[in-house]
Structures are given as structure tokens and as C-alpha cells.
Short mmCIF file of C-alpha atoms in Angstrom, two decimals:
data_model
loop_
_atom_site.label_atom_id
_atom_site.label_comp_id
_atom_site.label_asym_id
_atom_site.label_seq_id
_atom_site.Cartn_x
_atom_site.Cartn_y
_atom_site.Cartn_z
CA UNK R 615 -45.44 -18.80 22.66
CA UNK R 616 -43.85 -15.36 23.04
CA UNK R 617 -46.30 -14.32 25.78
CA UNK R 618 -44.83 -16.90 28.16
CA UNK R 619 -41.23 -16.74 27.06
CA UNK R 620 -39.10 -18.67 29.55
CA UNK R 621 -35.81 -16.81 29.97
CA UNK R 622 -32.70 -18.12 31.72
CA UNK R 623 -30.19 -15.57 33.00
CA UNK R 624 -26.52 -16.23 33.77
CA UNK R 625 -25.30 -17.14 36.35
CA UNK R 626 -27.79 -20.00 36.12
CA UNK R 627 -28.80 -21.68 39.38
CA UNK R 628 -29.85 -25.30 39.88
CA UNK R 629 -33.42 -24.28 40.65
CA UNK R 630 -33.69 -22.41 37.31
CA UNK R 631 -33.31 -25.75 35.53
CA UNK R 632 -35.13 -28.11 37.88
CA UNK R 633 -38.55 -27.75 36.24
CA UNK R 634 -37.30 -27.90 32.65
CA UNK R 635 -38.10 -30.96 30.57
CA UNK R 636 -36.92 -32.16 27.16
CA UNK R 637 -38.80 -30.40 24.38
CA UNK R 638 -39.28 -27.18 26.37
CA UNK R 639 -38.28 -23.96 24.63
CA UNK R 640 -36.22 -21.38 26.54
CA UNK R 641 -34.15 -18.25 25.83
CA UNK R 642 -30.90 -17.04 27.38
CA UNK R 643 -29.90 -13.59 28.58
CA UNK R 644 -26.39 -12.94 29.90
CA UNK R 645 -23.05 -14.45 28.97
CA UNK R 646 -22.60 -17.15 26.32
CA UNK R 647 -19.11 -18.42 25.51
CA UNK R 648 -18.26 -20.28 22.30
CA UNK R 649 -16.40 -23.46 23.09
CA UNK R 650 -15.80 -26.42 20.78
CA UNK R 651 -13.37 -29.19 19.84
CA UNK R 652 -9.92 -27.87 20.71
CA UNK R 653 -10.98 -25.97 23.85
CA UNK R 654 -12.53 -29.19 25.19
CA UNK R 655 -9.35 -31.12 24.39
CA UNK R 656 -7.14 -28.51 26.01
CA UNK R 657 -9.10 -28.65 29.28
CA UNK R 658 -9.63 -32.41 29.50
CA UNK R 659 -6.70 -34.00 27.71
CA UNK R 660 -3.99 -31.39 28.05
CA UNK R 661 -4.97 -30.27 31.54
CA UNK R 662 -4.93 -26.56 30.72
CA UNK R 663 -7.19 -24.20 32.63
CA UNK R 664 -9.93 -22.49 30.65
CA UNK R 665 -9.28 -18.75 30.41
CA UNK R 666 -12.98 -18.03 31.12
CA UNK R 667 -14.95 -18.76 34.31
CA UNK R 668 -17.96 -20.92 33.41
CA UNK R 669 -19.40 -21.48 36.91
CA UNK R 670 -23.19 -21.17 36.40
CA UNK R 671 -22.42 -20.24 32.81
CA UNK R 672 -23.43 -21.22 29.32
CA UNK R 673 -21.33 -22.49 26.42
CA UNK R 674 -22.18 -22.58 22.74
CA UNK R 675 -20.79 -25.25 20.45
CA UNK R 676 -20.21 -22.78 17.65
CA UNK R 677 -17.53 -21.31 15.45
CA UNK R 678 -18.70 -17.91 14.31
CA UNK R 679 -17.84 -15.43 11.58
CA UNK R 680 -16.47 -12.37 13.38
CA UNK R 681 -15.46 -9.07 11.85
CA UNK R 682 -12.85 -6.88 13.54
CA UNK R 683 -13.74 -3.22 13.39
CA UNK R 684 -11.26 -0.36 12.91
CA UNK R 685 -11.24 0.44 16.65
CA UNK R 686 -10.15 -3.15 17.37
CA UNK R 687 -13.50 -4.30 18.75
CA UNK R 688 -15.31 -7.27 17.28
CA UNK R 689 -18.65 -7.56 15.50
CA UNK R 690 -20.60 -10.81 15.42
CA UNK R 691 -21.60 -11.51 11.81
CA UNK R 692 -22.95 -15.08 11.87
CA UNK R 693 -23.02 -17.58 14.71
CA UNK R 694 -24.99 -20.80 14.33
CA UNK R 695 -24.52 -24.00 16.33
CA UNK R 696 -22.15 -26.77 15.34
CA UNK R 697 -22.52 -30.54 15.80
CA UNK R 698 -22.54 -31.15 19.57
CA UNK R 699 -21.83 -34.86 19.23
CA UNK R 700 -18.20 -34.05 18.41
CA UNK R 701 -17.76 -32.95 22.03
CA UNK R 702 -19.41 -36.10 23.51
CA UNK R 703 -16.06 -37.59 24.43
CA UNK R 704 -15.30 -34.65 26.75
CA UNK R 705 -18.57 -33.09 27.88
CA UNK R 706 -19.31 -35.10 31.03
CA UNK R 707 -15.98 -34.18 32.57
CA UNK R 708 -16.16 -30.68 31.11
CA UNK R 709 -19.47 -30.04 32.93
CA UNK R 710 -18.09 -31.46 36.19
CA UNK R 711 -14.86 -29.44 36.01
CA UNK R 712 -16.26 -26.08 34.90
CA UNK R 713 -19.67 -25.93 36.59
CA UNK R 714 -21.29 -24.96 33.29
CA UNK R 715 -25.09 -25.18 33.48
CA UNK R 716 -26.23 -24.79 29.88
CA UNK R 717 -24.61 -26.40 26.86
CA UNK R 718 -26.02 -25.19 23.54
CA UNK R 719 -25.40 -26.82 20.18
CA UNK R 720 -27.11 -28.75 17.46
CA UNK R 721 -28.13 -32.38 17.15
CA UNK R 722 -28.16 -34.50 20.26
CA UNK R 723 -25.46 -35.69 22.60
CA UNK R 724 -24.93 -39.18 23.99
CA UNK R 725 -25.32 -41.14 27.20
CA UNK R 726 -22.16 -39.75 28.81
CA UNK R 727 -23.31 -36.15 28.49
CA UNK R 728 -26.76 -37.12 29.73
CA UNK R 729 -25.10 -38.68 32.79
CA UNK R 730 -23.07 -35.49 33.29
CA UNK R 731 -26.24 -33.39 33.12
CA UNK R 732 -27.93 -35.62 35.68
CA UNK R 733 -24.96 -35.58 38.08
CA UNK R 734 -24.30 -31.86 37.88
CA UNK R 735 -27.81 -30.52 37.23
CA UNK R 736 -27.02 -29.10 33.82
CA UNK R 737 -28.92 -29.16 30.51
CA UNK R 738 -28.15 -29.43 26.80
CA UNK R 739 -30.23 -27.40 24.37
CA UNK R 740 -30.51 -27.20 20.59
CA UNK R 741 -30.42 -23.91 18.74
CA UNK R 742 -31.82 -24.47 15.20
CA UNK R 743 -28.85 -25.29 12.95
CA UNK R 744 -28.01 -22.97 10.11
CA UNK R 745 -29.86 -20.03 11.71
CA UNK R 746 -26.66 -18.10 12.21
CA UNK R 747 -27.77 -14.56 11.40
CA UNK R 748 -30.81 -14.91 13.64
CA UNK R 749 -28.40 -15.90 16.42
CA UNK R 750 -26.01 -13.03 15.62
CA UNK R 751 -28.81 -10.49 15.94
CA UNK R 752 -29.28 -11.71 19.53
CA UNK R 753 -25.63 -11.03 20.43
CA UNK R 754 -25.42 -7.57 21.93
CA UNK R 755 -21.66 -7.42 22.23
CA UNK R 756 -18.51 -9.51 22.07
CA UNK R 757 -16.99 -8.79 25.47
CA UNK R 758 -13.81 -10.80 25.20
CA UNK R 759 -11.88 -13.25 23.04
CA UNK R 760 -9.53 -15.89 24.49
CA UNK R 761 -7.25 -18.46 22.87
CA UNK R 762 -7.21 -16.51 19.63
CA UNK R 763 -4.27 -18.65 18.54
CA UNK R 764 -6.87 -21.27 17.60
CA UNK R 765 -8.21 -19.20 14.71
CA UNK R 766 -11.65 -17.72 14.12
CA UNK R 767 -13.83 -20.84 14.52
CA UNK R 768 -12.13 -22.18 17.67
CA UNK R 769 -11.46 -18.98 19.64
CA UNK R 770 -13.44 -18.65 22.89
CA UNK R 771 -15.69 -15.72 22.02
CA UNK R 772 -17.35 -14.29 25.13
CA UNK R 773 -20.72 -12.91 24.07
CA UNK R 774 -23.33 -10.90 25.88
CA UNK R 775 -26.66 -12.15 24.54
CA UNK R 776 -30.24 -11.05 24.98
CA UNK R 777 -33.16 -13.50 24.70
CA UNK R 778 -30.97 -15.83 22.73
CA UNK R 779 -33.02 -18.66 21.22
CA UNK R 780 -35.16 -20.59 20.61
CA UNK R 781 -33.28 -23.13 22.70
CA UNK R 782 -34.95 -26.53 22.68
CA UNK R 783 -34.04 -28.59 25.75
CA UNK R 784 -32.66 -31.90 24.47
CA UNK R 785 -31.14 -33.27 27.70
CA UNK R 786 -32.72 -32.25 31.01
CA UNK R 787 -31.48 -32.42 34.59
CA UNK R 788 -33.30 -35.74 35.10
CA UNK R 789 -31.11 -37.27 32.40
CA UNK R 790 -33.76 -37.60 29.70
CA UNK R 791 -32.28 -37.39 26.21
CA UNK R 792 -34.73 -36.26 23.51
CA UNK R 793 -32.59 -36.95 20.43
CA UNK R 794 -31.51 -40.38 21.71
CA UNK R 795 -35.18 -41.23 22.24
CA UNK R 796 -36.01 -39.94 18.75
CA UNK R 797 -33.17 -41.89 17.15
CA UNK R 798 -34.36 -45.14 18.75
CA UNK R 799 -37.82 -44.47 17.33
CA UNK R 800 -36.43 -43.59 13.86
CA UNK R 801 -34.47 -46.85 13.80
CA UNK R 802 -37.53 -48.86 14.81
CA UNK R 803 -39.58 -47.28 12.02
CA UNK R 804 -36.86 -47.98 9.47
CA UNK R 805 -37.19 -51.76 9.28
CA UNK R 806 -40.67 -52.23 7.76
CA UNK R 807 -40.10 -49.29 5.38
CA UNK R 808 -36.91 -50.90 4.06
CA UNK R 809 -38.63 -54.26 3.64
CA UNK R 810 -41.23 -52.58 1.46
CA UNK R 811 -38.63 -50.68 -0.61
CA UNK R 812 -36.48 -53.75 -1.04
CA UNK R 813 -39.32 -55.70 -2.62
CA UNK R 814 -39.36 -53.05 -5.37
CA UNK R 815 -35.64 -52.59 -6.02
CA UNK R 816 -34.62 -56.14 -6.89
CA UNK R 817 -33.28 -54.90 -10.21
CA UNK R 818 -30.68 -57.70 -10.28
CA UNK R 819 -32.63 -60.83 -11.17
CA UNK C 1290 1.43 -6.13 -25.47
CA UNK C 1291 -2.16 -5.10 -26.05
CA UNK C 1292 -3.16 -8.74 -26.10
CA UNK C 1293 -1.60 -9.28 -22.67
CA UNK C 1294 -3.40 -6.24 -21.28
CA UNK C 1295 -6.69 -7.50 -22.67
CA UNK C 1296 -6.07 -10.89 -21.14
CA UNK C 1297 -5.26 -9.40 -17.73
CA UNK C 1298 -8.45 -7.36 -17.91
CA UNK C 1299 -10.45 -10.47 -18.80
CA UNK C 1300 -8.92 -12.40 -15.89
CA UNK C 1301 -9.81 -9.56 -13.51
CA UNK C 1302 -13.33 -9.38 -14.90
CA UNK C 1303 -13.99 -13.08 -14.35
CA UNK C 1304 -12.33 -13.03 -10.90
CA UNK C 1305 -14.71 -10.23 -9.89
CA UNK C 1306 -17.74 -12.18 -11.11
CA UNK C 1307 -16.63 -15.35 -9.34
CA UNK C 1308 -15.79 -13.80 -5.95
CA UNK C 1309 -19.06 -11.93 -5.92
CA UNK C 1310 -20.97 -15.06 -6.89
CA UNK C 1311 -19.11 -17.14 -4.28
CA UNK C 1312 -19.89 -14.62 -1.53
CA UNK C 1313 -23.49 -14.35 -2.76
CA UNK C 1314 -24.33 -18.03 -2.52
CA UNK C 1315 -23.42 -18.01 1.18
CA UNK C 1316 -26.16 -15.46 1.74
CA UNK C 1317 -29.10 -16.61 -0.35
CA UNK C 1318 -30.28 -20.13 -1.00
CA UNK C 1319 -30.94 -21.28 -4.57
CA UNK C 1320 -34.46 -20.83 -5.90
CA UNK C 1321 -35.34 -24.55 -5.91
CA UNK C 1322 -34.22 -25.01 -2.28
CA UNK C 1323 -36.13 -21.94 -1.08
CA UNK C 1324 -39.30 -23.19 -2.80
CA UNK C 1325 -38.90 -26.70 -1.36
CA UNK C 1326 -38.41 -25.37 2.18
CA UNK C 1327 -41.50 -23.17 1.89
CA UNK C 1328 -43.46 -26.23 0.74
CA UNK C 1329 -42.22 -28.39 3.64
CA UNK C 1330 -42.85 -25.60 6.14
CA UNK C 1331 -46.45 -25.19 4.96
CA UNK C 1332 -47.09 -28.92 5.43
CA UNK C 1333 -45.52 -29.25 8.89
CA UNK C 1334 -47.96 -30.08 11.68
CA UNK C 1335 -45.65 -30.80 14.65
CA UNK C 1336 -45.46 -27.63 16.81
CA UNK C 1337 -41.73 -27.90 17.64
CA UNK C 1338 -40.86 -28.60 14.00
CA UNK C 1339 -43.03 -25.69 12.87
CA UNK C 1340 -41.17 -23.41 15.31
CA UNK C 1341 -37.83 -24.51 13.83
CA UNK C 1342 -39.06 -23.88 10.27
CA UNK C 1343 -40.12 -20.42 11.47
CA UNK C 1344 -36.59 -19.75 12.79
CA UNK C 1345 -35.17 -20.90 9.45
CA UNK C 1346 -37.42 -18.47 7.58
CA UNK C 1347 -36.56 -15.59 9.93
CA UNK C 1348 -32.88 -16.42 9.50
CA UNK C 1349 -33.01 -16.25 5.70
CA UNK C 1350 -34.85 -12.94 5.89
CA UNK C 1351 -32.26 -11.56 8.33
CA UNK C 1352 -29.39 -12.75 6.10
CA UNK C 1353 -30.99 -10.98 3.18
CA UNK C 1354 -31.69 -7.78 5.10
CA UNK C 1355 -28.25 -7.58 6.73
CA UNK C 1356 -26.36 -8.98 3.72
CA UNK C 1357 -24.59 -11.67 5.74
CA UNK C 1358 -23.79 -15.40 5.33
CA UNK C 1359 -26.94 -17.19 6.46
CA UNK C 1360 -24.99 -19.99 8.17
CA UNK C 1361 -21.73 -19.31 9.96
CA UNK C 1362 -20.13 -22.41 8.49
CA UNK C 1363 -19.35 -21.27 4.98
CA UNK C 1364 -17.47 -24.50 4.32
CA UNK C 1365 -14.32 -25.31 2.46
CA UNK C 1366 -15.05 -23.93 -0.97
CA UNK C 1367 -15.53 -26.42 -3.79
CA UNK C 1368 -15.93 -25.60 -7.46
CA UNK C 1369 -17.33 -28.14 -9.91
CA UNK C 1370 -16.31 -27.02 -13.36
CA UNK C 1371 -17.65 -28.16 -16.69
CA UNK C 1372 -15.50 -26.23 -19.13
CA UNK C 1373 -15.39 -26.26 -22.88
CA UNK C 1374 -11.94 -27.06 -24.29
CA UNK C 1375 -12.21 -23.81 -26.24
CA UNK C 1376 -13.22 -21.66 -23.25
CA UNK C 1377 -10.84 -18.68 -23.61
CA UNK C 1378 -9.67 -18.55 -19.95
CA UNK C 1379 -9.35 -22.31 -19.41
CA UNK C 1380 -5.67 -22.07 -18.46
CA UNK C 1381 -6.30 -19.16 -16.10
CA UNK C 1382 -9.37 -20.64 -14.41
CA UNK C 1383 -7.56 -22.32 -11.52
CA UNK C 1384 -5.87 -19.06 -10.47
CA UNK C 1385 -9.09 -17.14 -10.99
CA UNK C 1386 -11.04 -19.43 -8.65
CA UNK C 1387 -8.30 -19.35 -6.01
CA UNK C 1388 -8.30 -15.56 -6.06
CA UNK C 1389 -12.10 -15.54 -6.05
CA UNK C 1390 -12.00 -17.60 -2.84
CA UNK C 1391 -9.52 -15.19 -1.23
CA UNK C 1392 -11.61 -12.17 -2.13
CA UNK C 1393 -14.93 -13.77 -1.12
CA UNK C 1394 -13.33 -14.63 2.24
CA UNK C 1395 -12.33 -10.99 2.78
CA UNK C 1396 -15.47 -9.35 1.49
CA UNK C 1397 -18.18 -11.98 2.06
CA UNK C 1398 -17.00 -12.43 4.71
CA UNK C 1399 -16.52 -16.19 4.92
CA UNK C 1400 -15.44 -18.03 8.06
CA UNK C 1401 -11.84 -19.19 7.97
CA UNK C 1402 -12.21 -22.92 7.50
CA UNK C 1403 -9.13 -24.18 5.67
CA UNK C 1404 -6.89 -25.97 8.15
CA UNK C 1405 -3.64 -27.26 6.66
CA UNK C 1406 -3.75 -31.02 7.23
CA UNK C 1407 -0.89 -32.45 9.36
CA UNK C 1408 0.36 -28.93 10.15
CA UNK C 1409 -3.00 -28.30 11.88
CA UNK C 1410 -2.83 -24.58 11.22
CA UNK C 1411 -5.77 -22.53 10.03
CA UNK C 1412 -4.50 -20.67 6.95
CA UNK C 1413 -6.90 -17.78 7.66
CA UNK C 1414 -7.64 -17.39 3.94
CA UNK C 1415 -9.84 -20.37 3.02
CA UNK C 1416 -7.11 -21.42 0.62
CA UNK C 1417 -4.59 -24.16 1.23
CA UNK C 1418 -3.14 -27.18 -0.48
CA UNK C 1419 -5.65 -28.24 -3.16
CA UNK C 1420 -8.22 -25.87 -1.62
CA UNK C 1421 -10.45 -24.48 -3.04
CA UNK C 1422 -11.19 -27.96 -4.33
CA UNK C 1423 -11.61 -28.06 -8.09
CA UNK C 1424 -13.49 -30.83 -9.86
CA UNK C 1425 -12.97 -30.71 -13.63
CA UNK C 1426 -14.99 -31.98 -16.55
CA UNK C 1427 -13.94 -30.94 -20.03
CA UNK C 1428 -16.45 -30.63 -22.82
CA UNK C 1429 -14.30 -31.24 -25.93
CA UNK C 1430 -16.44 -29.08 -28.22
CA UNK C 1431 -17.64 -26.26 -25.97
CA UNK C 1432 -16.42 -22.67 -25.58
CA UNK C 1433 -18.31 -21.78 -22.37
CA UNK C 1434 -17.82 -22.88 -18.76
CA UNK C 1435 -20.50 -23.89 -16.27
CA UNK C 1436 -19.32 -23.67 -12.65
CA UNK C 1437 -21.06 -24.94 -9.54
CA UNK C 1438 -19.94 -23.30 -6.31
CA UNK C 1439 -20.59 -25.44 -3.25
CA UNK C 1440 -20.26 -24.36 0.36
CA UNK C 1441 -20.80 -27.38 2.64
CA UNK C 1442 -20.57 -26.98 6.38
CA UNK C 1443 -18.95 -29.57 8.63
CA UNK C 1444 -22.33 -30.81 9.90
CA UNK C 1445 -23.65 -31.88 6.53
CA UNK C 1446 -20.24 -33.24 5.47
CA UNK C 1447 -19.86 -35.55 8.49
CA UNK C 1448 -22.46 -38.17 7.43
CA UNK C 1449 -20.65 -38.71 4.11
CA UNK C 1450 -19.90 -42.39 3.54
CA UNK C 1451 -18.94 -44.78 0.77
CA UNK C 1452 -18.48 -48.50 0.45
CA UNK C 1453 -18.40 -51.29 -2.09
CA UNK C 1454 -21.12 -53.94 -1.90
CA UNK C 1455 -21.07 -57.44 -3.30
CA UNK C 1456 -23.53 -57.94 -6.14
CA UNK C 1457 -25.51 -60.39 -3.99
CA UNK C 1458 -26.41 -57.48 -1.70
CA UNK C 1459 -28.04 -55.84 -4.71
CA UNK C 1460 -29.90 -52.54 -4.77
CA UNK C 1461 -31.46 -53.70 -1.51
CA UNK C 1462 -28.00 -53.19 -0.01
CA UNK C 1463 -27.91 -49.71 -1.54
CA UNK C 1464 -31.24 -48.81 0.08
CA UNK C 1465 -30.09 -50.15 3.44
CA UNK C 1466 -26.83 -48.21 3.25
CA UNK C 1467 -28.68 -44.97 2.51
CA UNK C 1468 -31.11 -45.52 5.40
CA UNK C 1469 -28.35 -46.44 7.83
CA UNK C 1470 -26.40 -43.28 7.03
CA UNK C 1471 -29.43 -41.00 7.31
CA UNK C 1472 -31.06 -42.47 10.43
CA UNK C 1473 -27.78 -42.90 12.32
CA UNK C 1474 -25.98 -39.69 11.37
CA UNK C 1475 -28.47 -37.48 9.55
CA UNK C 1476 -29.81 -35.75 12.65
CA UNK C 1477 -26.62 -33.73 12.96
CA UNK C 1478 -26.64 -32.67 9.31
CA UNK C 1479 -29.46 -30.13 9.75
CA UNK C 1480 -32.43 -31.90 8.17
CA UNK C 1481 -34.46 -31.61 6.01
CA UNK C 1482 -31.49 -32.71 3.92
CA UNK C 1483 -30.91 -33.20 0.26
CA UNK C 1484 -29.54 -36.73 -0.04
CA UNK C 1485 -27.15 -37.52 -2.87
CA UNK C 1486 -26.52 -41.16 -3.71
CA UNK C 1487 -23.83 -42.41 -6.09
CA UNK C 1488 -24.24 -45.92 -7.49
CA UNK C 1489 -21.18 -46.92 -9.41
CA UNK C 1490 -18.21 -49.25 -9.55
CA UNK C 1491 -15.90 -48.30 -6.67
CA UNK C 1492 -15.69 -46.16 -3.56
CA UNK C 1493 -14.30 -43.04 -5.21
CA UNK C 1494 -16.47 -43.08 -8.34
CA UNK C 1495 -19.58 -43.52 -6.19
CA UNK C 1496 -18.44 -40.77 -3.83
CA UNK C 1497 -17.87 -38.26 -6.61
CA UNK C 1498 -21.25 -39.06 -8.15
CA UNK C 1499 -23.00 -38.72 -4.79
CA UNK C 1500 -21.73 -35.14 -4.57
CA UNK C 1501 -22.75 -34.43 -8.17
CA UNK C 1502 -26.21 -35.70 -7.21
CA UNK C 1503 -26.77 -32.93 -4.65
CA UNK C 1504 -25.74 -30.32 -7.19
CA UNK C 1505 -28.81 -31.28 -9.24
CA UNK C 1506 -32.11 -29.44 -8.69
CA UNK C 1507 -33.98 -30.76 -5.64
CA UNK C 1508 -36.98 -32.18 -7.51
CA UNK C 1509 -35.13 -33.48 -10.58
CA UNK C 1510 -35.25 -37.17 -11.49
CA UNK C 1511 -32.68 -39.61 -12.85
CA UNK C 1512 -33.34 -40.35 -16.57
CA UNK C 1513 -33.38 -44.12 -15.99
CA UNK C 1514 -36.83 -45.33 -14.88
CA UNK C 1515 -35.51 -47.79 -12.27
CA UNK C 1516 -33.22 -45.18 -10.77
CA UNK C 1517 -36.00 -42.58 -10.75
CA UNK C 1518 -38.29 -45.07 -8.99
CA UNK C 1519 -35.58 -45.73 -6.43
CA UNK C 1520 -35.22 -41.97 -5.82
CA UNK C 1521 -38.97 -41.78 -5.16
CA UNK C 1522 -39.01 -44.81 -2.89
CA UNK C 1523 -36.05 -43.60 -0.83
CA UNK C 1524 -37.50 -40.11 -0.54
CA UNK C 1525 -40.93 -41.36 0.57
CA UNK C 1526 -39.40 -43.93 2.90
CA UNK C 1527 -36.99 -41.51 4.56
CA UNK C 1528 -39.79 -38.98 5.01
CA UNK C 1529 -41.91 -41.67 6.65
CA UNK C 1530 -39.17 -42.03 9.29
CA UNK C 1531 -39.98 -38.40 10.12
CA UNK C 1532 -36.70 -36.91 11.36
CA UNK C 1533 -38.16 -33.42 11.09
CA UNK C 1534 -36.01 -30.27 11.08
CA UNK C 1535 -32.96 -30.73 13.36
CA UNK C 1536 -34.08 -34.32 14.10
CA UNK C 1537 -36.76 -33.08 16.51
CA UNK C 1538 -39.41 -35.20 14.72
CA UNK C 1539 -41.63 -33.86 11.96
CA UNK C 1540 -43.50 -34.67 8.77
CA UNK C 1541 -40.39 -34.86 6.56
CA UNK C 1542 -36.75 -35.90 6.78
CA UNK C 1543 -35.44 -34.83 3.41
CA UNK C 1544 -35.87 -32.21 0.71
CA UNK C 1545 -35.25 -34.96 -1.82
CA UNK C 1546 -33.10 -37.90 -2.87
CA UNK C 1547 -31.03 -37.65 -6.05
CA UNK C 1548 -29.14 -40.60 -7.50
CA UNK C 1549 -26.28 -40.37 -9.99
CA UNK C 1550 -24.86 -43.52 -11.55
CA UNK C 1551 -22.30 -44.95 -13.93
CA UNK C 1552 -21.81 -48.38 -15.48
CA UNK C 1553 -20.00 -50.74 -13.11
CA UNK C 1554 -17.93 -53.87 -12.81
CA UNK C 1555 -20.20 -56.95 -12.67
CA UNK C 1556 -18.61 -58.01 -9.37
CA UNK C 1557 -19.08 -54.74 -7.48
CA UNK C 1558 -21.67 -52.17 -6.51
CA UNK C 1559 -20.02 -49.01 -5.27
CA UNK C 1560 -22.38 -46.84 -3.21
CA UNK C 1561 -21.87 -43.51 -1.54
CA UNK C 1562 -24.00 -40.94 0.26
CA UNK C 1563 -23.43 -37.19 0.48
CA UNK C 1564 -25.85 -34.92 2.28
CA UNK C 1565 -26.69 -31.27 1.80
CA UNK C 1566 -28.21 -29.50 4.83
CA UNK C 1567 -31.41 -27.44 4.60
CA UNK C 1568 -29.15 -24.41 4.15
CA UNK C 1569 -27.94 -26.00 0.91
CA UNK C 1570 -25.63 -23.34 -0.41
CA UNK C 1571 -24.84 -24.10 -3.99
CA UNK C 1572 -24.93 -21.93 -7.07
CA UNK C 1573 -24.55 -22.54 -10.79
CA UNK C 1574 -23.24 -19.97 -13.21
CA UNK C 1575 -22.55 -20.25 -16.93
CA UNK C 1576 -19.76 -18.08 -18.34
CA UNK C 1577 -19.86 -17.56 -22.08
CA UNK C 1578 -16.82 -17.18 -24.34
CA UNK C 1579 -17.25 -13.38 -24.33
CA UNK C 1580 -17.39 -13.53 -20.48
CA UNK C 1581 -21.03 -12.55 -20.34
CA UNK C 1582 -22.70 -14.77 -17.76
CA UNK C 1583 -25.99 -16.26 -16.68
CA UNK C 1584 -26.83 -17.40 -13.14
CA UNK C 1585 -28.81 -20.61 -13.42
CA UNK C 1586 -29.47 -21.43 -9.76
CA UNK C 1587 -30.87 -18.20 -8.33
CA UNK C 1588 -33.62 -16.01 -9.76
CA UNK C 1589 -33.31 -12.24 -9.61
CA UNK C 1590 -29.62 -11.99 -8.70
CA UNK C 1591 -27.63 -8.80 -9.02
CA UNK C 1592 -23.91 -9.39 -8.40
#
């Protein structure tokens, strides 16, 4: 896999994403900004401008552990993805308003985000959950921190990353949604399995 | 005077052990979980799932090498205490565990997760009202204390659910509830998960037991034969659904299913589900009356 590593570089252009399909594995080099619940609410619901330009950019649904060094600069300790579905309510409009091209998180997102990806030629990708030190080792530097009033998990941490990944494309620019497709299959498989189990667990006679 | 000084020294000694242990469990998974993940990884045949297992392995190695929390979400700290009534520091234990949380947050370091409810302010210390959360059981005759530290991230806490079934729904209703929770919300909880099921009399008794269930070793079985059979059936059945790591499809969905139960009212079946993510960060330590200790969850630990 490593011999043909597909690397995206910010600013990401439409054509960089056009050939990507769900299930593809890519890596990111450039700028990656953490952005989660409250930042989404502030932009969409409270109408505040984001303090970071995301045109052609990448966001990471993540709340890291950051250590401040004696010289005042920051060190990334651990930064794994958080549940993307929490941002579903906002993401379609978020993508349209900011021009963000790559949304990274964990788990899938819903139909609204998939529509937003289709309309604005953006993608959602999954970084393996819980792999927070692996991710931190791919952060070269924390370049900036905005909205620090939100506390460590919710601050917009502006990271310079190198070959950040693996990033598994879960929503592509054609609007395909890998996790939604998987969930439909899981739910179909569930029924006969439960029928079988339920024949054995009639403990109340 | 000397007695007070001795007591202060004992409090400090136990605080040191507990903050170090709390910080430690964020960095290294318990022995049973590590073994189970290695087993699942070796059996995985889907390429994407295998790649995710590989990232998980690399992550644990990096956490070990760099001495860092393996997942950024170090949770809101919970301690499950089983203390003997004659444990010498019983009255001091609450303060000790609060201070252990403060110190683990500073030195671990742990992410600042405690947000004061209704004020909506992050306390920046991982302590707050009733946090760290303490769950007490008192052993009337004992003089030692066994403490489980649990560090659950938001992702594996979100699927948590409890409800009360009518008896007519039976254990079939329990199985359906467990499946619904896992197939609808489990993907976000970083599978392969450890699924804890409480079967009891009401919402809160079932919920508490479901959490106790995931503190048990991954491959342990309920002592009741029917319950043990149900654990097996649920585990096999959920694995057949094939969520795979991160819900990307794979050979397994879960590390295991553990059920805890109590007697119940004849008119109710309380059921609850708690999930532990693959990065299931729990640790068990036994503190003896002389404050010597033994770590039961992790082999080869040096605090």
C-alpha cells in the first residue's frame, strides 16, 4: 500500500478529489484544523465568522491533548478523531459556507453531509478511532490556536501535518456514503440472527 | 501528633499510587484487552479492516514508546470502589481519588473533559461536581480496597441506553434491545467493542450493572448457565453482523458480551447497555490494609 500512497495537499482542489471513491485510503499533507461541536454551532447558529480560513482546507473532528511548553508554544500529545455524527446537523451548511474540502472524523455522517459533499465537491474521511498518538506523531507543528475560550477539546488548533492518515474515504464527491451503506447491510443481517437467538432465550415459560 | 503525621503520610502515599495508576491506564490497555485485540487482528481477512487493526497496533506501540495517552479522549474519570469497612483510609478515600484525578490530569496528561453542567464551563481540572464519579460497594468484613479506574471516551459512552421491558417481551426483548443499540449506534463507539448488558429490575439498576459488566475480564462468563449462554449467543450473533473495526466491515463486531444481573420485580425487566471501545481503558488495583498494592488488570506494571 505504501508504494502508491495517495497524498492530498492543502489547499485541496476539486480535481484532487474527483477520482476518489468510498473505501479509498489517502493521506494529508498541509494544514489541518480541529473543529467540532461548539465551533460548528458558532458559525451556523450564532452567525459568527470562523477565525481560520478553510477555503480548500481540511478540518478534523477532534479534541486533542495539548501541552504548552515553557516558551509558550504548543506540543501535540494525542489527537484522535471524535464522533463525526455529532456535527451532522451543521456540516452541509458548514461545507457550503467555508469551502472546506476534506472533513476528517470517525464513524459515518448522514444524508445531509453526503448532499453537502456532492454539492460542493468535498469528502468525508475516517481516521481510525482511538489511534491518537499515531495521529500526533504526524503533526509537525501547532501553528495557531483560536477560540481558546472554549477549552482544550474545543479550541481550533491549526496543525501542520505530514502524510496524516490513513484516511478512509467514507463519503465521496459523488455522494456515496460508505457507513450508511454498511449500516443498511448490518440491519438487514440482524433479523435472521435475532430470530435464531430468540428461539434459545425463551427463559420465561 | 505522631499519629496525624503518619496518617498524612499514608494519605500522600495512596494518592501517589492512585494518580500514577490513573495516568498509567490511559497509556496501556489491560492485559486481557490487548490479548483479545491481537487475536481478532490475526483472524481478520478484510483488507480495510486489517489496515485499521494495524493502525491500532502501531498506536499502542507509539503510546508505549512516547509514554502518552493512547487515545486523546481520556474520559471523565470514574472509580468503582469495593472497600472493606475496616480499610484504614476509608474516610479519606474520596479526597484521595479527587486529588489523584487532579494530579493525573497534570502529569498524565489527561485531556480536560469535565464541563460543569448548566454553567457549561470546562473546569480545566477533570474535577467538578460529583466528578470524578465514585461508585461505592462496602464489604462489611474486609480491610482492603479494590478500585477499578475507568476512562471512557465520549464515543463509547454515546450508545449507552436503558429501558424497562414488560415481562411479555421476555429475554427476546433483551436480545433485540442489545442488537438495536449496537447496530444503530455502535459504529461510532470504535468497534470491536466490549458490550456490557445489565438485566435487572429498573432503569438505574440495569444501567449500573451494565457498566459493572464491562469492568469484568473480556472472556469471563456469567455464573448462571442461562446468562452465560445468552452472552455466547449475543457475542456470536453480533460478530456475525460483522461491523469490523470502526464499522468499516470485518470479521468481528465485538471483543465480547458480558451480562450482569440481579433479581427483579416479576412485572418488569430492566435492561441496559454500556459499551467499551477497543481502547478499553480500565484498570483494577487492590490496596491492602498496610497500603501495599497489587495491580490485577495489567501484567508487568511499574508505577
